[in-house]
Amino acid sequence: MKFVPYVLKSLFRKRTRSVLTILSIVLPFFVICVLGTLLATLDADPSGGKGMFRLVVRHKVSLANFIPEAYRERIAQLPGVEEVTILNWFGGTYKDNRPENMFARFGCEPEKLVKIFDEVTIVAGTAAEWASDRKGALVGERLMKRYGWKIGDSFVLKGDIFPIDLELTVRAVFRGSDETGVYFDRKAVEEAVPWAKGQVGTFWIKAASAEAVQSLPRQIDALFENSSFPTKTETEKEFQNGFVSMLGNVKAVVTGISTAIALVILLISANTMAMAARERVTEIAVLRTLGFGKSLILTLILAESLLLSATGAFVGLGLFRLSFPALKEGLLSSPMAGFAAGMQLFPEVLVTGIGVTLLVGLVAGIVPAIRSARRSIPDGLRQVG
Amino acid sequence: MAEPLIKIENVVKQYTRDTQVLTVLDGLSLTVEKGDFVALMGPSGSGKTTLLNLIAGIDRPTRGRILVGDAEVSAMGEGALAKWRSEHVGFIFQLYNLVPVLTAFENVELPLLLTRLSKKDRRRQVETALGVVGLSDRMDHYPRQLSGGQEQRVAIARAIATDPALLVADEPTGDLDAKSGEEILVLLERLHAEFGKTIVMVTHDPKAAARAHRLVHLDKGVLKEDVRAKGEKGEIGVAAAAAIAAGK
């Protein structure tokens, strides 16, 4: 502890350089936190554990292909299936195609939907009012705020996949992980578009147990393997991550970028520490002359390097914590709302970020520290400056 | 006769540069008594600073033995040498070599950080050392806020903070103007006379050497002349030092 003032004062002997170095650690650390959070969000369950019992069945080829409604009976008979419902992507346009007017629109079976997504709460109107109105809409609370809608308000979704303009009335408002969706009775579409009858985009299953979640995908897909409409069954999380993976191998890309950033921090810190040690060759020789042992010199220089990284990491952490709500809010109001719902300050991401930065500080300081400790005292004293 | 503090026995120091072996000290033997004030003189490359470094335990001889007090410093390992230096030797450099980011107080405290002294005891010793050099009112000043002479006085305070028996000084007045140099020499004399420190000082300056009680003249790594002042408290004198330095 008695050497702390020396380490602190040494760290800031070139104030501008130290501040710039810290900043050059803060910004990459911030980006590592953002990227790490996005990665962790891929594996997060925004439903608070409920989603792990949900499975999604869709056409094996793509989401654009339908599967027959008749599959429901066969799926429902499998052991471990508690409930099955249909969710059909409606698509369409609200007002125009600008990103701020993009949100999820699904035709569903109202009574069953609320059973399967039982973590969702109705905060205005009632599920019964919504279910009893063929043109009624269940709307996410965040979307209600975005458009300033109230219960009883109507809005029009102009169809594209289905050639129909749906005029829907807000009958209930829900609060849940993703509050940017609109859900209405799928019959509203089927009655207006005859070819849509019996066509299903996705079946959503509530499994009875964790074991059933494991076994059902294989059982279901085996049932329809040789049919004209083979299926692909996956957990809710796998299904959601499928959208993200459409962008490519997101995990590999994000991990690659994070590694590159860590290397950049390493090079910056190593350069700073090497410069600091080079400038202090004589000073270190003087300290050794006074009786400071090699291990103590090594410790002091490493402590300086670690402190530099730690300061950068903690400032970056503070910045990330401060900006996190705005970041999440921004994503929740974007078409990525479904993905962002599971976003939180993951402790493992923050700990990993700090750990990586400290490790980088340690590695960056090791070479100059060893060099300084090894140099002979007379050589160090001979060097001027 | 006074008790010997430093015994140098047949010391050889060689450096290897590429394939060339350079002999800096060539079979040198010397004894320095406790409480002596010795000036090492000689032309550049004569081995003065090398000898000082060997006595102070910051370098090792190629051959030969060096004993300081009870310690055979030429046979000690690096760790043990570092500890020995911190307890028994005070260093004074030509360019003061204070740590620029530390105050005068903190610079003087540096060697005390290696001891088991409490913060309170460290403070007391630093204040005493700075008092001895007359800089009690400059404790919180940084080296850049001090004159060259004041910086060297802080460096002397740092050297005596642990109360070592031996002070080694490498051209302590070499970077100072005449007045400041004189003040430093008076201070060294005082440390020798009042506090009984044994001082070994390398210098080119006959005026500085004149203050010593013994003058050792080296040339090409061998002892050329060893002159002791007359009388118990006598000094070498400027004329004698100048003559020895000139090789007359």
PDB file of C-alpha atoms in Angstrom, chain A residues 2-3 5-6 9-10 13 282-283 286-294 296 377-379 381-382 384, chain B residues 17 53 58-59 78 82 85-86 91 93 97 99-103 106 110-111 113-115 122 142 158:
ATOM      1  CA  LYS A   2       2.862   2.380   0.775  1.00  0.00           C
ATOM      2  CA  PHE A   3       3.925   2.263  -2.878  1.00  0.00           C
ATOM      3  CA  PRO A   5       1.279   7.059  -4.283  1.00  0.00           C
ATOM      4  CA  TYR A   6       4.413   6.322  -6.327  1.00  0.00           C
ATOM      5  CA  LYS A   9       1.992   9.596  -9.626  1.00  0.00           C
ATOM      6  CA  SER A  10       4.046   7.636 -12.132  1.00  0.00           C
ATOM      7  CA  ARG A  13       3.478  11.794 -15.073  1.00  0.00           C
ATOM      8  CA  THR A 282      17.620   6.032 -15.138  1.00  0.00           C
ATOM      9  CA  GLU A 283      14.890   6.432 -12.554  1.00  0.00           C
ATOM     10  CA  VAL A 286      18.177   4.819  -9.156  1.00  0.00           C
ATOM     11  CA  LEU A 287      15.371   2.948  -7.404  1.00  0.00           C
ATOM     12  CA  ARG A 288      17.350  -0.260  -7.668  1.00  0.00           C
ATOM     13  CA  THR A 289      20.401   1.532  -6.339  1.00  0.00           C
ATOM     14  CA  LEU A 290      18.340   2.565  -3.317  1.00  0.00           C
ATOM     15  CA  GLY A 291      17.577  -1.104  -2.716  1.00  0.00           C
ATOM     16  CA  PHE A 292      14.369  -1.736  -4.675  1.00  0.00           C
ATOM     17  CA  GLY A 293      14.640  -5.399  -5.717  1.00  0.00           C
ATOM     18  CA  LYS A 294      13.887  -6.739  -9.176  1.00  0.00           C
ATOM     19  CA  LEU A 296       9.468  -4.977  -6.564  1.00  0.00           C
ATOM     20  CA  ILE A 377      22.171  -0.692 -12.653  1.00  0.00           C
ATOM     21  CA  PRO A 378      25.380   0.926 -14.018  1.00  0.00           C
ATOM     22  CA  ASP A 379      23.921   0.758 -17.566  1.00  0.00           C
ATOM     23  CA  LEU A 381      22.599   5.117 -14.505  1.00  0.00           C
ATOM     24  CA  ARG A 382      24.728   5.865 -17.548  1.00  0.00           C
ATOM     25  CA  VAL A 384      20.788  10.253 -19.534  1.00  0.00           C
TER      26      VAL A 384
ATOM     27  CA  ARG B  17      32.278  -5.378 -25.765  1.00  0.00           C
ATOM     28  CA  ASN B  53      29.910   1.140  -8.047  1.00  0.00           C
ATOM     29  CA  ILE B  58      25.667  -1.996  -7.644  1.00  0.00           C
ATOM     30  CA  ASP B  59      28.244  -3.815  -9.771  1.00  0.00           C
ATOM     31  CA  GLU B  78      21.369  -9.709  -6.215  1.00  0.00           C
ATOM     32  CA  ALA B  82      19.693  -4.856  -2.826  1.00  0.00           C
ATOM     33  CA  ARG B  85      22.391  -1.358  -0.114  1.00  0.00           C
ATOM     34  CA  SER B  86      19.099  -0.177   1.327  1.00  0.00           C
ATOM     35  CA  PHE B  91      23.953   7.395  -2.866  1.00  0.00           C
ATOM     36  CA  PHE B  93      24.544  11.299  -7.972  1.00  0.00           C
ATOM     37  CA  ASN B  97      18.315  11.737  -9.942  1.00  0.00           C
ATOM     38  CA  VAL B  99      11.923  11.235  -9.107  1.00  0.00           C
ATOM     39  CA  PRO B 100      10.297  14.208 -10.853  1.00  0.00           C
ATOM     40  CA  VAL B 101       6.689  13.304  -9.975  1.00  0.00           C
ATOM     41  CA  LEU B 102       7.406  13.028  -6.262  1.00  0.00           C
ATOM     42  CA  THR B 103       7.774  15.877  -3.797  1.00  0.00           C
ATOM     43  CA  GLU B 106       8.317  11.659  -1.056  1.00  0.00           C
ATOM     44  CA  LEU B 110      11.645   6.334  -1.018  1.00  0.00           C
ATOM     45  CA  PRO B 111      14.423   4.304   0.667  1.00  0.00           C
ATOM     46  CA  LEU B 113       9.541   2.505   2.055  1.00  0.00           C
ATOM     47  CA  LEU B 114      11.755  -0.576   1.980  1.00  0.00           C
ATOM     48  CA  THR B 115      11.940  -0.690   5.763  1.00  0.00           C
ATOM     49  CA  ARG B 122       9.065   7.406   8.292  1.00  0.00           C
ATOM     50  CA  TYR B 142       8.619  19.095  -6.576  1.00  0.00           C
ATOM     51  CA  ARG B 158      17.476  10.791   0.575  1.00  0.00           C
TER      52      ARG B 158
END
